[in-house]
Amino acid sequence: MKYTTIIFDFDYTLADTTKGIISSFNYAFSKLDIPSFDHESIKRTVGLPLNKAFVQLTNNENEIFINRFLSLFREKANEVMSKDTILYADTLNTLQLLRKSGLNTGIVTTKNRFRIVETLNLHGSLDLIDIIVGGEDVEVPKPSPEGLLLAIDILNEKRDNVLYIGDSLIDAKTALAANVDFAAVTTGTTKETEFLQYPYVKIVKNLSELFNE
């Protein structure tokens, strides 16, 4: 492999976070007297900042309402998100393989960093990741390249040596904006054909297919 640093998105790239996300959304919606949304509609917002996800689902741009939603979502997420997050079957093996190969690893996500740390600790895998950049670490969320470039800078790496892996068009746009190579996994809601409009080095069904060839 020509890369020395592999950076991942988190939701639907390394882990299935559906249960906690849907629980938190619908808890907040119920408190706000908003009808719940079907699972697929909610899943399609994953990767967006929460405020934008709320607007996409409800078409409500009232700041007071949005802030109330954010507070309620986090209230429920603090209870369920980490324990309800399931790492994909090949995630730990992949991270262990990269560590054994001497590669740097990172996560760049719109999720809060503490949530990723909490989840990885539950799975005993925090030591397999060198850098985590969360939503609270940037001024502008993905697809802005800010978070990805911050991770690359902290790792003192060159962009040519970095591969960014994600499951969504937001991730593809982030890699393009950062001028780093991108690999897509179709473990989220984005289909292979949708990735074809953006530069990529590979589109695979899962992480094992990317690294165990």
C-alpha atoms as an extended CHARMM CRD file, in Angstrom:
* protein
*
       213  EXT
         1         1  MET       CA              0.0000000000        0.0000000000        0.0000000000  PROA      1               0.0000000000
         2         2  LYS       CA              1.3570000000        3.4020000000       -0.9530000000  PROA      2               0.0000000000
         3         3  TYR       CA             -0.3110000000        5.1610000000        2.0020000000  PROA      3               0.0000000000
         4         4  THR       CA              1.2060000000        5.6660000000        5.4290000000  PROA      4               0.0000000000
         5         5  THR       CA             -1.9200000000        7.1650000000        7.0230000000  PROA      5               0.0000000000
         6         6  ILE       CA             -5.4880000000        5.8690000000        6.8660000000  PROA      6               0.0000000000
         7         7  ILE       CA             -8.2530000000        8.1640000000        8.1540000000  PROA      7               0.0000000000
         8         8  PHE       CA            -11.8280000000        7.0050000000        8.5410000000  PROA      8               0.0000000000
         9         9  ASP       CA            -15.2360000000        8.4950000000        8.8820000000  PROA      9               0.0000000000
        10        10  PHE       CA            -17.0790000000        6.7940000000       11.7860000000  PROA      10              0.0000000000
        11        11  ASP       CA            -20.8390000000        6.3120000000       11.3450000000  PROA      11              0.0000000000
        12        12  TYR       CA            -21.5260000000        3.5620000000        8.7770000000  PROA      12              0.0000000000
        13        13  THR       CA            -17.8180000000        3.3420000000        7.9620000000  PROA      13              0.0000000000
        14        14  LEU       CA            -16.4700000000        1.7550000000       11.1340000000  PROA      14              0.0000000000
        15        15  ALA       CA            -19.7140000000        1.2110000000       13.0090000000  PROA      15              0.0000000000
        16        16  ASP       CA            -23.4670000000        0.8010000000       12.7770000000  PROA      16              0.0000000000
        17        17  THR       CA            -24.9060000000        3.5760000000       14.9180000000  PROA      17              0.0000000000
        18        18  THR       CA            -28.4920000000        3.2340000000       13.6870000000  PROA      18              0.0000000000
        19        19  LYS       CA            -30.1520000000        2.1470000000       16.9260000000  PROA      19              0.0000000000
        20        20  GLY       CA            -28.8140000000        4.9960000000       19.0580000000  PROA      20              0.0000000000
        21        21  ILE       CA            -29.3370000000        7.6400000000       16.3870000000  PROA      21              0.0000000000
        22        22  ILE       CA            -32.9500000000        6.6870000000       15.7280000000  PROA      22              0.0000000000
        23        23  SER       CA            -33.7180000000        6.4280000000       19.4410000000  PROA      23              0.0000000000
        24        24  SER       CA            -32.2660000000        9.8870000000       20.0350000000  PROA      24              0.0000000000
        25        25  PHE       CA            -34.0420000000       11.4750000000       17.0720000000  PROA      25              0.0000000000
        26        26  ASN       CA            -37.4230000000       10.0560000000       17.9440000000  PROA      26              0.0000000000
        27        27  TYR       CA            -37.0500000000       10.8260000000       21.6440000000  PROA      27              0.0000000000
        28        28  ALA       CA            -36.4230000000       14.4720000000       20.7590000000  PROA      28              0.0000000000
        29        29  PHE       CA            -39.2530000000       14.5120000000       18.2150000000  PROA      29              0.0000000000
        30        30  SER       CA            -41.7190000000       13.0740000000       20.7300000000  PROA      30              0.0000000000
        31        31  LYS       CA            -40.8040000000       15.7450000000       23.2980000000  PROA      31              0.0000000000
        32        32  LEU       CA            -41.3470000000       18.4050000000       20.6250000000  PROA      32              0.0000000000
        33        33  ASP       CA            -44.6490000000       16.8820000000       19.4470000000  PROA      33              0.0000000000
        34        34  ILE       CA            -43.1540000000       16.1340000000       16.0300000000  PROA      34              0.0000000000
        35        35  PRO       CA            -44.2560000000       12.8600000000       14.3860000000  PROA      35              0.0000000000
        36        36  SER       CA            -41.4710000000       10.2850000000       14.2290000000  PROA      36              0.0000000000
        37        37  PHE       CA            -39.7180000000        9.5760000000       10.9200000000  PROA      37              0.0000000000
        38        38  ASP       CA            -39.0420000000        6.2040000000        9.3360000000  PROA      38              0.0000000000
        39        39  HSD       CA            -35.6160000000        4.6630000000        9.8550000000  PROA      39              0.0000000000
        40        40  GLU       CA            -34.3730000000        5.1900000000        6.2990000000  PROA      40              0.0000000000
        41        41  SER       CA            -35.1830000000        8.9090000000        6.3080000000  PROA      41              0.0000000000
        42        42  ILE       CA            -33.2230000000        9.3620000000        9.5290000000  PROA      42              0.0000000000
        43        43  LYS       CA            -30.3190000000        7.2100000000        8.3260000000  PROA      43              0.0000000000
        44        44  ARG       CA            -29.9540000000        9.3720000000        5.2160000000  PROA      44              0.0000000000
        45        45  THR       CA            -29.1420000000       12.3740000000        7.4310000000  PROA      45              0.0000000000
        46        46  VAL       CA            -26.2030000000       10.6360000000        9.1150000000  PROA      46              0.0000000000
        47        47  GLY       CA            -23.0020000000       12.5630000000        8.4290000000  PROA      47              0.0000000000
        48        48  LEU       CA            -24.7440000000       15.9230000000        8.5180000000  PROA      48              0.0000000000
        49        49  PRO       CA            -24.4060000000       18.1630000000       11.5720000000  PROA      49              0.0000000000
        50        50  LEU       CA            -27.4440000000       17.5720000000       13.7890000000  PROA      50              0.0000000000
        51        51  ASN       CA            -28.9430000000       20.9960000000       13.1700000000  PROA      51              0.0000000000
        52        52  LYS       CA            -28.8550000000       20.4250000000        9.4040000000  PROA      52              0.0000000000
        53        53  ALA       CA            -30.2670000000       16.9260000000        9.8040000000  PROA      53              0.0000000000
        54        54  PHE       CA            -33.1700000000       18.3780000000       11.7610000000  PROA      54              0.0000000000
        55        55  VAL       CA            -33.8810000000       20.9600000000        9.0610000000  PROA      55              0.0000000000
        56        56  GLN       CA            -33.6270000000       18.3580000000        6.2890000000  PROA      56              0.0000000000
        57        57  LEU       CA            -36.2070000000       16.1650000000        8.0070000000  PROA      57              0.0000000000
        58        58  THR       CA            -38.6410000000       18.7990000000        9.2870000000  PROA      58              0.0000000000
        59        59  ASN       CA            -38.0930000000       21.8570000000        7.0500000000  PROA      59              0.0000000000
        60        60  ASN       CA            -38.1880000000       23.8430000000       10.3020000000  PROA      60              0.0000000000
        61        61  GLU       CA            -35.3870000000       26.4440000000       10.5180000000  PROA      61              0.0000000000
        62        62  ASN       CA            -36.5010000000       28.0870000000       13.7750000000  PROA      62              0.0000000000
        63        63  GLU       CA            -33.3320000000       28.4740000000       15.8530000000  PROA      63              0.0000000000
        64        64  ILE       CA            -35.1300000000       28.1190000000       19.1910000000  PROA      64              0.0000000000
        65        65  PHE       CA            -36.7540000000       24.8900000000       18.0220000000  PROA      65              0.0000000000
        66        66  ILE       CA            -33.4600000000       23.5720000000       16.6400000000  PROA      66              0.0000000000
        67        67  ASN       CA            -31.6090000000       24.2850000000       19.8770000000  PROA      67              0.0000000000
        68        68  ARG       CA            -34.3260000000       22.5370000000       21.8660000000  PROA      68              0.0000000000
        69        69  PHE       CA            -34.0330000000       19.5530000000       19.5360000000  PROA      69              0.0000000000
        70        70  LEU       CA            -30.2480000000       19.4580000000       19.9570000000  PROA      70              0.0000000000
        71        71  SER       CA            -30.5690000000       19.4910000000       23.7350000000  PROA      71              0.0000000000
        72        72  LEU       CA            -33.1320000000       16.6840000000       23.7560000000  PROA      72              0.0000000000
        73        73  PHE       CA            -31.1920000000       14.6010000000       21.2200000000  PROA      73              0.0000000000
        74        74  ARG       CA            -28.0350000000       14.8160000000       23.3310000000  PROA      74              0.0000000000
        75        75  GLU       CA            -29.9720000000       14.0020000000       26.4780000000  PROA      75              0.0000000000
        76        76  LYS       CA            -31.0320000000       10.6740000000       24.9870000000  PROA      76              0.0000000000
        77        77  ALA       CA            -27.7280000000       10.1090000000       23.1720000000  PROA      77              0.0000000000
        78        78  ASN       CA            -25.8280000000       10.3490000000       26.4550000000  PROA      78              0.0000000000
        79        79  GLU       CA            -27.9330000000        7.4500000000       27.6720000000  PROA      79              0.0000000000
        80        80  VAL       CA            -27.8950000000        5.1420000000       24.6550000000  PROA      80              0.0000000000
        81        81  MET       CA            -25.4870000000        6.1100000000       21.8800000000  PROA      81              0.0000000000
        82        82  SER       CA            -22.2350000000        4.4490000000       22.8870000000  PROA      82              0.0000000000
        83        83  LYS       CA            -23.7490000000        1.2280000000       24.2390000000  PROA      83              0.0000000000
        84        84  ASP       CA            -25.9970000000        0.8810000000       21.1840000000  PROA      84              0.0000000000
        85        85  THR       CA            -23.1620000000        1.3880000000       18.6770000000  PROA      85              0.0000000000
        86        86  ILE       CA            -21.9840000000       -1.8150000000       16.9910000000  PROA      86              0.0000000000
        87        87  LEU       CA            -18.5840000000       -1.9730000000       15.3340000000  PROA      87              0.0000000000
        88        88  TYR       CA            -18.6890000000       -3.7820000000       12.0110000000  PROA      88              0.0000000000
        89        89  ALA       CA            -17.4100000000       -7.3530000000       12.0700000000  PROA      89              0.0000000000
        90        90  ASP       CA            -14.1860000000       -6.4360000000       10.2460000000  PROA      90              0.0000000000
        91        91  THR       CA            -13.4890000000       -3.0960000000       11.9860000000  PROA      91              0.0000000000
        92        92  LEU       CA            -11.2360000000       -4.3600000000       14.7890000000  PROA      92              0.0000000000
        93        93  ASN       CA             -9.3430000000       -6.7270000000       12.5050000000  PROA      93              0.0000000000
        94        94  THR       CA             -8.7870000000       -3.9100000000       10.0220000000  PROA      94              0.0000000000
        95        95  LEU       CA             -7.5210000000       -1.4870000000       12.6680000000  PROA      95              0.0000000000
        96        96  GLN       CA             -5.2540000000       -4.1770000000       14.1330000000  PROA      96              0.0000000000
        97        97  LEU       CA             -3.8840000000       -4.9580000000       10.6740000000  PROA      97              0.0000000000
        98        98  LEU       CA             -3.1010000000       -1.2860000000       10.0420000000  PROA      98              0.0000000000
        99        99  ARG       CA             -1.4410000000       -0.9590000000       13.4450000000  PROA      99              0.0000000000
       100       100  LYS       CA              0.6450000000       -4.0960000000       12.8290000000  PROA      100             0.0000000000
       101       101  SER       CA              1.6650000000       -2.6620000000        9.4600000000  PROA      101             0.0000000000
       102       102  GLY       CA              2.9330000000        0.5110000000       11.1260000000  PROA      102             0.0000000000
       103       103  LEU       CA              0.3890000000        2.8470000000        9.5440000000  PROA      103             0.0000000000
       104       104  ASN       CA             -1.0500000000        5.9270000000       11.2290000000  PROA      104             0.0000000000
       105       105  THR       CA             -4.8080000000        5.8200000000       11.7920000000  PROA      105             0.0000000000
       106       106  GLY       CA             -7.3920000000        8.4900000000       12.4430000000  PROA      106             0.0000000000
       107       107  ILE       CA            -11.0880000000        9.2870000000       12.5800000000  PROA      107             0.0000000000
       108       108  VAL       CA            -12.6590000000       12.4920000000       11.2590000000  PROA      108             0.0000000000
       109       109  THR       CA            -16.3530000000       12.7920000000       12.0270000000  PROA      109             0.0000000000
       110       110  THR       CA            -19.1630000000       15.2370000000       12.6730000000  PROA      110             0.0000000000
       111       111  LYS       CA            -19.8550000000       13.3420000000       15.9130000000  PROA      111             0.0000000000
       112       112  ASN       CA            -18.4270000000       14.7470000000       19.1300000000  PROA      112             0.0000000000
       113       113  ARG       CA            -14.9600000000       13.4090000000       19.8560000000  PROA      113             0.0000000000
       114       114  PHE       CA            -15.8710000000       12.2710000000       23.3800000000  PROA      114             0.0000000000
       115       115  ARG       CA            -18.5680000000       10.0230000000       21.9270000000  PROA      115             0.0000000000
       116       116  ILE       CA            -16.0470000000        8.2530000000       19.6830000000  PROA      116             0.0000000000
       117       117  VAL       CA            -13.6070000000        7.8900000000       22.5800000000  PROA      117             0.0000000000
       118       118  GLU       CA            -16.3640000000        6.4610000000       24.7810000000  PROA      118             0.0000000000
       119       119  THR       CA            -17.4390000000        3.9720000000       22.1110000000  PROA      119             0.0000000000
       120       120  LEU       CA            -13.9230000000        2.7920000000       21.2730000000  PROA      120             0.0000000000
       121       121  ASN       CA            -13.1560000000        2.3960000000       24.9710000000  PROA      121             0.0000000000
       122       122  LEU       CA            -16.2010000000        0.1570000000       25.3480000000  PROA      122             0.0000000000
       123       123  HSD       CA            -14.7700000000       -2.0350000000       22.5950000000  PROA      123             0.0000000000
       124       124  GLY       CA            -11.1980000000       -1.8880000000       23.9220000000  PROA      124             0.0000000000
       125       125  SER       CA             -9.9130000000       -0.3800000000       20.6990000000  PROA      125             0.0000000000
       126       126  LEU       CA             -9.0330000000        3.2380000000       21.4810000000  PROA      126             0.0000000000
       127       127  ASP       CA             -5.3200000000        2.4130000000       21.3260000000  PROA      127             0.0000000000
       128       128  LEU       CA             -5.7190000000        1.4780000000       17.6540000000  PROA      128             0.0000000000
       129       129  ILE       CA             -6.4900000000        5.0820000000       16.6490000000  PROA      129             0.0000000000
       130       130  ASP       CA             -3.8330000000        7.8210000000       16.6490000000  PROA      130             0.0000000000
       131       131  ILE       CA             -6.0330000000       10.9010000000       16.1610000000  PROA      131             0.0000000000
       132       132  ILE       CA             -9.7450000000       11.6760000000       16.4850000000  PROA      132             0.0000000000
       133       133  VAL       CA            -11.1610000000       14.9370000000       15.1440000000  PROA      133             0.0000000000
       134       134  GLY       CA            -14.7780000000       15.5160000000       16.1330000000  PROA      134             0.0000000000
       135       135  GLY       CA            -17.4040000000       18.1000000000       15.4120000000  PROA      135             0.0000000000
       136       136  GLU       CA            -16.3450000000       20.2560000000       18.3300000000  PROA      136             0.0000000000
       137       137  ASP       CA            -12.7950000000       20.5260000000       16.9530000000  PROA      137             0.0000000000
       138       138  VAL       CA            -13.6840000000       22.4910000000       13.8150000000  PROA      138             0.0000000000
       139       139  GLU       CA            -15.3720000000       25.7320000000       12.8660000000  PROA      139             0.0000000000
       140       140  VAL       CA            -16.9570000000       24.2850000000        9.7120000000  PROA      140             0.0000000000
       141       141  PRO       CA            -18.1350000000       20.6380000000        9.5120000000  PROA      141             0.0000000000
       142       142  LYS       CA            -17.6560000000       18.2370000000        6.6200000000  PROA      142             0.0000000000
       143       143  PRO       CA            -17.6630000000       18.5040000000        3.6560000000  PROA      143             0.0000000000
       144       144  SER       CA            -15.3300000000       21.3200000000        4.6370000000  PROA      144             0.0000000000
       145       145  PRO       CA            -11.8010000000       19.8390000000        4.6240000000  PROA      145             0.0000000000
       146       146  GLU       CA            -10.9740000000       21.5500000000        7.9310000000  PROA      146             0.0000000000
       147       147  GLY       CA            -11.2180000000       18.4440000000       10.1180000000  PROA      147             0.0000000000
       148       148  LEU       CA             -9.3620000000       16.1760000000        7.7240000000  PROA      148             0.0000000000
       149       149  LEU       CA             -6.5840000000       18.7220000000        7.2290000000  PROA      149             0.0000000000
       150       150  LEU       CA             -6.3420000000       19.1900000000       11.0030000000  PROA      150             0.0000000000
       151       151  ALA       CA             -5.8440000000       15.4570000000       11.4920000000  PROA      151             0.0000000000
       152       152  ILE       CA             -3.2120000000       15.3480000000        8.7530000000  PROA      152             0.0000000000
       153       153  ASP       CA             -1.4250000000       18.3210000000       10.3020000000  PROA      153             0.0000000000
       154       154  ILE       CA             -1.4180000000       16.8090000000       13.8000000000  PROA      154             0.0000000000
       155       155  LEU       CA             -0.0050000000       13.5690000000       12.3870000000  PROA      155             0.0000000000
       156       156  ASN       CA              2.6410000000       15.6300000000       10.5470000000  PROA      156             0.0000000000
       157       157  GLU       CA              1.7400000000       13.7930000000        7.3710000000  PROA      157             0.0000000000
       158       158  LYS       CA              1.7860000000       14.7060000000        3.6810000000  PROA      158             0.0000000000
       159       159  ARG       CA             -1.5260000000       14.6250000000        1.8400000000  PROA      159             0.0000000000
       160       160  ASP       CA             -0.1490000000       12.3110000000       -0.8500000000  PROA      160             0.0000000000
       161       161  ASN       CA              0.3730000000        9.6720000000        1.8360000000  PROA      161             0.0000000000
       162       162  VAL       CA             -3.1920000000        9.8250000000        3.1730000000  PROA      162             0.0000000000
       163       163  LEU       CA             -6.2620000000        7.7570000000        2.2690000000  PROA      163             0.0000000000
       164       164  TYR       CA             -9.6280000000        8.8980000000        3.5880000000  PROA      164             0.0000000000
       165       165  ILE       CA            -12.3620000000        6.2570000000        3.8190000000  PROA      165             0.0000000000
       166       166  GLY       CA            -16.0610000000        7.0200000000        4.1380000000  PROA      166             0.0000000000
       167       167  ASP       CA            -19.5450000000        5.8400000000        3.2980000000  PROA      167             0.0000000000
       168       168  SER       CA            -21.2210000000        9.0160000000        2.0410000000  PROA      168             0.0000000000
       169       169  LEU       CA            -21.0010000000       11.7200000000       -0.5960000000  PROA      169             0.0000000000
       170       170  ILE       CA            -20.1690000000       14.1170000000        2.2390000000  PROA      170             0.0000000000
       171       171  ASP       CA            -17.0090000000       12.0660000000        2.7860000000  PROA      171             0.0000000000
       172       172  ALA       CA            -16.2040000000       12.0310000000       -0.9290000000  PROA      172             0.0000000000
       173       173  LYS       CA            -16.5870000000       15.8190000000       -1.0630000000  PROA      173             0.0000000000
       174       174  THR       CA            -14.4190000000       16.1850000000        2.0570000000  PROA      174             0.0000000000
       175       175  ALA       CA            -11.5720000000       14.2010000000        0.5300000000  PROA      175             0.0000000000
       176       176  LEU       CA            -11.8360000000       16.1480000000       -2.7200000000  PROA      176             0.0000000000
       177       177  ALA       CA            -11.7450000000       19.4800000000       -0.8810000000  PROA      177             0.0000000000
       178       178  ALA       CA             -8.7120000000       18.3360000000        1.1270000000  PROA      178             0.0000000000
       179       179  ASN       CA             -6.9890000000       17.0290000000       -2.0080000000  PROA      179             0.0000000000
       180       180  VAL       CA             -6.4700000000       13.5420000000       -0.5650000000  PROA      180             0.0000000000
       181       181  ASP       CA             -7.3190000000       10.1410000000       -2.0350000000  PROA      181             0.0000000000
       182       182  PHE       CA            -10.7120000000        8.6740000000       -1.2000000000  PROA      182             0.0000000000
       183       183  ALA       CA            -12.0480000000        5.1400000000       -0.8900000000  PROA      183             0.0000000000
       184       184  ALA       CA            -15.7630000000        4.4910000000       -0.5070000000  PROA      184             0.0000000000
       185       185  VAL       CA            -17.4610000000        1.7250000000        1.4490000000  PROA      185             0.0000000000
       186       186  THR       CA            -21.0990000000        0.9750000000        0.6730000000  PROA      186             0.0000000000
       187       187  THR       CA            -21.9820000000        0.0690000000        4.2700000000  PROA      187             0.0000000000
       188       188  GLY       CA            -24.0920000000        3.2310000000        4.5990000000  PROA      188             0.0000000000
       189       189  THR       CA            -27.0180000000        4.4860000000        2.5510000000  PROA      189             0.0000000000
       190       190  THR       CA            -25.0130000000        5.6740000000       -0.4920000000  PROA      190             0.0000000000
       191       191  LYS       CA            -24.9280000000        3.3500000000       -3.4830000000  PROA      191             0.0000000000
       192       192  GLU       CA            -21.8490000000        2.5520000000       -5.5560000000  PROA      192             0.0000000000
       193       193  THR       CA            -23.1820000000        4.4190000000       -8.5970000000  PROA      193             0.0000000000
       194       194  GLU       CA            -23.5750000000        7.6210000000       -6.5660000000  PROA      194             0.0000000000
       195       195  PHE       CA            -19.8540000000        7.7030000000       -5.7780000000  PROA      195             0.0000000000
       196       196  LEU       CA            -18.8930000000        7.6400000000       -9.4630000000  PROA      196             0.0000000000
       197       197  GLN       CA            -19.2860000000       11.4140000000       -9.8000000000  PROA      197             0.0000000000
       198       198  TYR       CA            -16.3610000000       12.0100000000       -7.4010000000  PROA      198             0.0000000000
       199       199  PRO       CA            -12.6900000000       10.9660000000       -7.5290000000  PROA      199             0.0000000000
       200       200  TYR       CA            -12.0050000000        7.6530000000       -5.7890000000  PROA      200             0.0000000000
       201       201  VAL       CA             -9.3230000000        4.9990000000       -5.6970000000  PROA      201             0.0000000000
       202       202  LYS       CA            -11.7190000000        2.1860000000       -4.8830000000  PROA      202             0.0000000000
       203       203  ILE       CA            -15.3550000000        1.4790000000       -4.0230000000  PROA      203             0.0000000000
       204       204  VAL       CA            -15.8370000000       -1.6050000000       -1.8510000000  PROA      204             0.0000000000
       205       205  LYS       CA            -18.5760000000       -3.3830000000        0.0770000000  PROA      205             0.0000000000
       206       206  ASN       CA            -16.6270000000       -3.4270000000        3.3590000000  PROA      206             0.0000000000
       207       207  LEU       CA            -13.2520000000       -2.6840000000        4.9080000000  PROA      207             0.0000000000
       208       208  SER       CA            -12.0160000000       -6.2640000000        4.5450000000  PROA      208             0.0000000000
       209       209  GLU       CA            -12.4480000000       -6.0160000000        0.7920000000  PROA      209             0.0000000000
       210       210  LEU       CA            -10.2280000000       -2.9280000000        0.7950000000  PROA      210             0.0000000000
       211       211  PHE       CA             -7.3770000000       -4.1720000000        2.9900000000  PROA      211             0.0000000000
       212       212  ASN       CA             -7.3660000000       -7.9650000000        2.8040000000  PROA      212             0.0000000000
       213       213  GLU       CA             -6.8590000000       -8.3920000000       -0.9120000000  PROA      213             0.0000000000
